[in-house]
Amino acid sequence: MAEAHQAVAFQFTVTPDGIDFHLSREALKNIYLSGITSWRKRLIIFKNGVLTGVYPASPSSWLIVVIAIMSTMYARIDPSMGMIDCINKTLPVNGYLAVQTQSVLSAMLFATGLWVSLILVLRYILKMLLSYHGWMFEPHGRMSRTTKIWATLVKVFSGRRPLLYSFQASLPRLPVPRVDDTIERYLESVRPLLDDEHYNRMEILANEFKKDPAPRLQKYLILKSWWATNYVSDWWEEYIYLRGRSPIMVNSNFYTMDLLYVTPTHRQAARAGNAVHAMLIYRQKLDRKEHSPMRALGIVPMCSYQMERMFNTTRIPGIETDFIQHLKDSKHMVVYHKGRFYKVWLYHGGRHLQPCELEMQFQKILDDRTEPQPGELKLAALTAGERIPWARTRVKFFSQGINKVSLDAIEKAAIFMTLDEEEQGYDKEKLRSIDFYAKSLLHGKCYNRWFDKSFNLIAYKNGKLGINAEHSWADAPIVGHMWEFVLSTDHFLLGYTEEGHSKGDMNKMISPPSKLQWDIPQECQDITESSYKVAKMIADDVDFHCCLFDDFGKGLIKKCRTSPDAFIQIALQLAHFRDKGEFCLTYEASMTRLFREGRTETVRSCTMESTAFVHAMKNPDKTNEERLQLFHVAAEKHQNMYRLAMTGAGIDRHLFCLYVVSKYLGIDSPFLKQVLSEPWRLSTSQTPQQQLNMIDLNKYPQYISAGGGFGPVADDGYGVSYIIGGEDLITFHISSKFSSPETDSYRFGQNIRQAMLDMKALFNTKKDKKI
């Protein structure tokens, strides 16, 4: 905003009597306030940077150490064992300062060195404590004496009031598993999927790989783990995401929904104004590192590095690989509505725009009746199509002139938002309303989302919201953390007037939104249309179904003394077998954020134990007691695998990195090639909820999230995302492809529902027998 004011801050005219200056007090006031805000922000960032840099100590602890050392000097005690004298003799200011001053300075230098050493020791102790994962493998509700002592020590060494990145230097590095362990777990994971002949062949390949070249590849990987912060994350981001040349829409991007039952206002501009203002509050806390770090069990810190690129971030297309462009700050956002792009400033007079001011800006966009410029309507389809045509088009048509200026405005925007023309959301009266809502968030019209942005905020005509997120920069829990904050702040902090408008005092002197200008030739329009057709074909092929399972939830599952996640994963195996008549390689995403720069690991949910349970459910000769016993064995196996994945002992990331090393060395491994070519025909993920605990679901049960989802991973498979909402609701987001004769998302949803009910019946039988 300051830029606009500077342009009119003063005017001058040349007259015969000299130069006549005309100053604008309002403009100068806003420039002054912008400068004050900027310096205040720098000071806060600097202060929090210092607090993070010395954590778990504090700046005041330095003064305590200095005073303690000075006190010993006056008591004629030398705790430095002669080091202070050595420092005194080697000071370059000898001869310029008094003897007493030199002694004081030497003592202060020693105290500072001692203080820094103590910080490093504290961090090392905390890192050693955080490397202990025995707590995770203990039975639920029981804690050994060792773990109790460990938890106490973690609390003691974790310090007080940590900031977002306070624990980063104390987090352990992701360990490289032993090759023998990884291969053993891999062979165990594929055993239920292969007949004896194919399994024996795979076992031969694995044993050959174990002898050579696995030891050689492992040495390079261990070397990388010593040198790099995380031996997986950079390669995962580059080779799994950024080097992919296929469209990221549906194939990579994911979505997150609004609250399921509550819409606080049906005024589109007002809801968007509150949401954007809440995001600006979140971003401010993020810039200042003021968010509390996430902690498992409220004790064990998790890595926060993915949060750095949430705002001001865009994926830039390239011929061979894309790259992520992240700016430290951005003072504007871009809004898309009815084929037109608008630039909206987010600051006025050094402050964020108030929700009512943002509402006013967005309402002006909604009221604008101008037509899109030639080629503007479907321009964003370039981000939805193949990456190479988009990269070439960007270089050829958007490297100079007004096209470059406008594209820069989009790519450098803090937030990209679509004011959608449709009404979406869950409606009990409309059977497939939530299915259409999911598809709209996932791909929209293929040209009304800028899929390269870190995330798109989507505001619908009826006041519903949603997020479409690009996947390379972060995983779903990170976006979910921000989204929980936004929804909670929107409802419980900002609120609305009785008429449904945003609250606050409005300054009507704020500059209106400005339309981005384009000069798009016919050749570029033809490429855009081609990208749109590719994207439209992908979008039309997505078969989506959201299954709201409200017969029971985690409350009842926990009463059955089993993990809700294990219960659901086993139900998915039973449902898939009933749906297709066979088992398949199953992917469940697990996080590795207990380690520095950790992202995800795979839990292979289809196990010998889970398949034995499924077969028992099919076998009429099996009693419910036998089935229940097999279920508990399968659930315990699944929980153990999940714990191994979280603690760095997973299978797939290790094999993936070994494969990358083999490619660098030019080594051809039939085993690795076979492993990485196996399709995931059932890809699953749990959406976390209540990461911030800003909403008390016991007090406000209607403020429950609908979660989010993603597109199918395999052409003939299913993608399933689920969120365990509250005590009595589990929402399944199921995706597949219409083009596959083997899949049907609605059918699979019904199979999941029946599997859940059948498994519940096993526990009912057990209770009846006890009675």
PDB file of N, CA and C in Angstrom, residues 612-633 758 762:
ATOM      1  N   ALA A 612      -5.374 -62.690   7.025  1.00  0.00           N
ATOM      2  CA  ALA A 612      -5.918 -63.843   7.755  1.00  0.00           C
ATOM      3  C   ALA A 612      -7.259 -63.483   8.389  1.00  0.00           C
ATOM      4  N   PHE A 613      -7.349 -62.273   8.915  1.00  0.00           N
ATOM      5  CA  PHE A 613      -8.611 -61.822   9.491  1.00  0.00           C
ATOM      6  C   PHE A 613      -9.702 -61.723   8.424  1.00  0.00           C
ATOM      7  N   VAL A 614      -9.351 -61.154   7.267  1.00  0.00           N
ATOM      8  CA  VAL A 614     -10.331 -61.001   6.179  1.00  0.00           C
ATOM      9  C   VAL A 614     -10.834 -62.370   5.725  1.00  0.00           C
ATOM     10  N   HIS A 615      -9.929 -63.320   5.576  1.00  0.00           N
ATOM     11  CA  HIS A 615     -10.339 -64.669   5.182  1.00  0.00           C
ATOM     12  C   HIS A 615     -11.262 -65.292   6.236  1.00  0.00           C
ATOM     13  N   ALA A 616     -10.974 -65.000   7.506  1.00  0.00           N
ATOM     14  CA  ALA A 616     -11.814 -65.539   8.582  1.00  0.00           C
ATOM     15  C   ALA A 616     -13.219 -64.935   8.534  1.00  0.00           C
ATOM     16  N   MET A 617     -13.312 -63.666   8.154  1.00  0.00           N
ATOM     17  CA  MET A 617     -14.631 -63.023   8.030  1.00  0.00           C
ATOM     18  C   MET A 617     -15.436 -63.647   6.889  1.00  0.00           C
ATOM     19  N   LYS A 618     -14.725 -64.169   5.912  1.00  0.00           N
ATOM     20  CA  LYS A 618     -15.399 -64.789   4.769  1.00  0.00           C
ATOM     21  C   LYS A 618     -15.768 -66.247   5.051  1.00  0.00           C
ATOM     22  N   ASN A 619     -15.021 -66.863   5.935  1.00  0.00           N
ATOM     23  CA  ASN A 619     -15.179 -68.294   6.215  1.00  0.00           C
ATOM     24  C   ASN A 619     -16.330 -68.524   7.208  1.00  0.00           C
ATOM     25  N   PRO A 620     -17.405 -69.179   6.801  1.00  0.00           N
ATOM     26  CA  PRO A 620     -18.547 -69.395   7.711  1.00  0.00           C
ATOM     27  C   PRO A 620     -18.223 -70.354   8.848  1.00  0.00           C
ATOM     28  N   ASP A 621     -17.163 -71.124   8.720  1.00  0.00           N
ATOM     29  CA  ASP A 621     -16.803 -72.088   9.760  1.00  0.00           C
ATOM     30  C   ASP A 621     -16.098 -71.423  10.950  1.00  0.00           C
ATOM     31  N   LYS A 622     -15.670 -70.191  10.767  1.00  0.00           N
ATOM     32  CA  LYS A 622     -14.968 -69.485  11.840  1.00  0.00           C
ATOM     33  C   LYS A 622     -15.983 -68.854  12.792  1.00  0.00           C
ATOM     34  N   THR A 623     -15.694 -68.968  14.087  1.00  0.00           N
ATOM     35  CA  THR A 623     -16.556 -68.330  15.082  1.00  0.00           C
ATOM     36  C   THR A 623     -16.146 -66.871  15.253  1.00  0.00           C
ATOM     37  N   ASN A 624     -17.029 -66.076  15.842  1.00  0.00           N
ATOM     38  CA  ASN A 624     -16.712 -64.669  16.077  1.00  0.00           C
ATOM     39  C   ASN A 624     -15.562 -64.503  17.064  1.00  0.00           C
ATOM     40  N   GLU A 625     -15.437 -65.446  18.002  1.00  0.00           N
ATOM     41  CA  GLU A 625     -14.318 -65.379  18.937  1.00  0.00           C
ATOM     42  C   GLU A 625     -12.990 -65.562  18.206  1.00  0.00           C
ATOM     43  N   GLU A 626     -12.957 -66.480  17.248  1.00  0.00           N
ATOM     44  CA  GLU A 626     -11.737 -66.693  16.455  1.00  0.00           C
ATOM     45  C   GLU A 626     -11.443 -65.473  15.591  1.00  0.00           C
ATOM     46  N   ARG A 627     -12.485 -64.919  15.005  1.00  0.00           N
ATOM     47  CA  ARG A 627     -12.312 -63.731  14.175  1.00  0.00           C
ATOM     48  C   ARG A 627     -11.792 -62.561  15.009  1.00  0.00           C
ATOM     49  N   LEU A 628     -12.339 -62.408  16.196  1.00  0.00           N
ATOM     50  CA  LEU A 628     -11.922 -61.311  17.065  1.00  0.00           C
ATOM     51  C   LEU A 628     -10.470 -61.461  17.495  1.00  0.00           C
ATOM     52  N   GLN A 629     -10.081 -62.704  17.751  1.00  0.00           N
ATOM     53  CA  GLN A 629      -8.684 -62.949  18.109  1.00  0.00           C
ATOM     54  C   GLN A 629      -7.754 -62.594  16.954  1.00  0.00           C
ATOM     55  N   LEU A 630      -8.125 -62.985  15.736  1.00  0.00           N
ATOM     56  CA  LEU A 630      -7.331 -62.636  14.555  1.00  0.00           C
ATOM     57  C   LEU A 630      -7.305 -61.120  14.331  1.00  0.00           C
ATOM     58  N   PHE A 631      -8.431 -60.461  14.629  1.00  0.00           N
ATOM     59  CA  PHE A 631      -8.462 -58.999  14.493  1.00  0.00           C
ATOM     60  C   PHE A 631      -7.450 -58.346  15.423  1.00  0.00           C
ATOM     61  N   HIS A 632      -7.413 -58.774  16.673  1.00  0.00           N
ATOM     62  CA  HIS A 632      -6.482 -58.165  17.643  1.00  0.00           C
ATOM     63  C   HIS A 632      -5.030 -58.382  17.218  1.00  0.00           C
ATOM     64  N   VAL A 633      -4.745 -59.552  16.665  1.00  0.00           N
ATOM     65  CA  VAL A 633      -3.386 -59.825  16.170  1.00  0.00           C
ATOM     66  C   VAL A 633      -3.055 -58.884  15.017  1.00  0.00           C
ATOM     67  N   ASP A 758     -19.730 -54.721  10.399  1.00  0.00           N
ATOM     68  CA  ASP A 758     -19.472 -56.137  10.660  1.00  0.00           C
ATOM     69  C   ASP A 758     -18.399 -56.313  11.736  1.00  0.00           C
ATOM     70  N   LEU A 762     -18.565 -57.923  15.925  1.00  0.00           N
ATOM     71  CA  LEU A 762     -17.712 -58.888  16.620  1.00  0.00           C
ATOM     72  C   LEU A 762     -17.572 -58.520  18.094  1.00  0.00           C
TER      73      LEU A 762
END
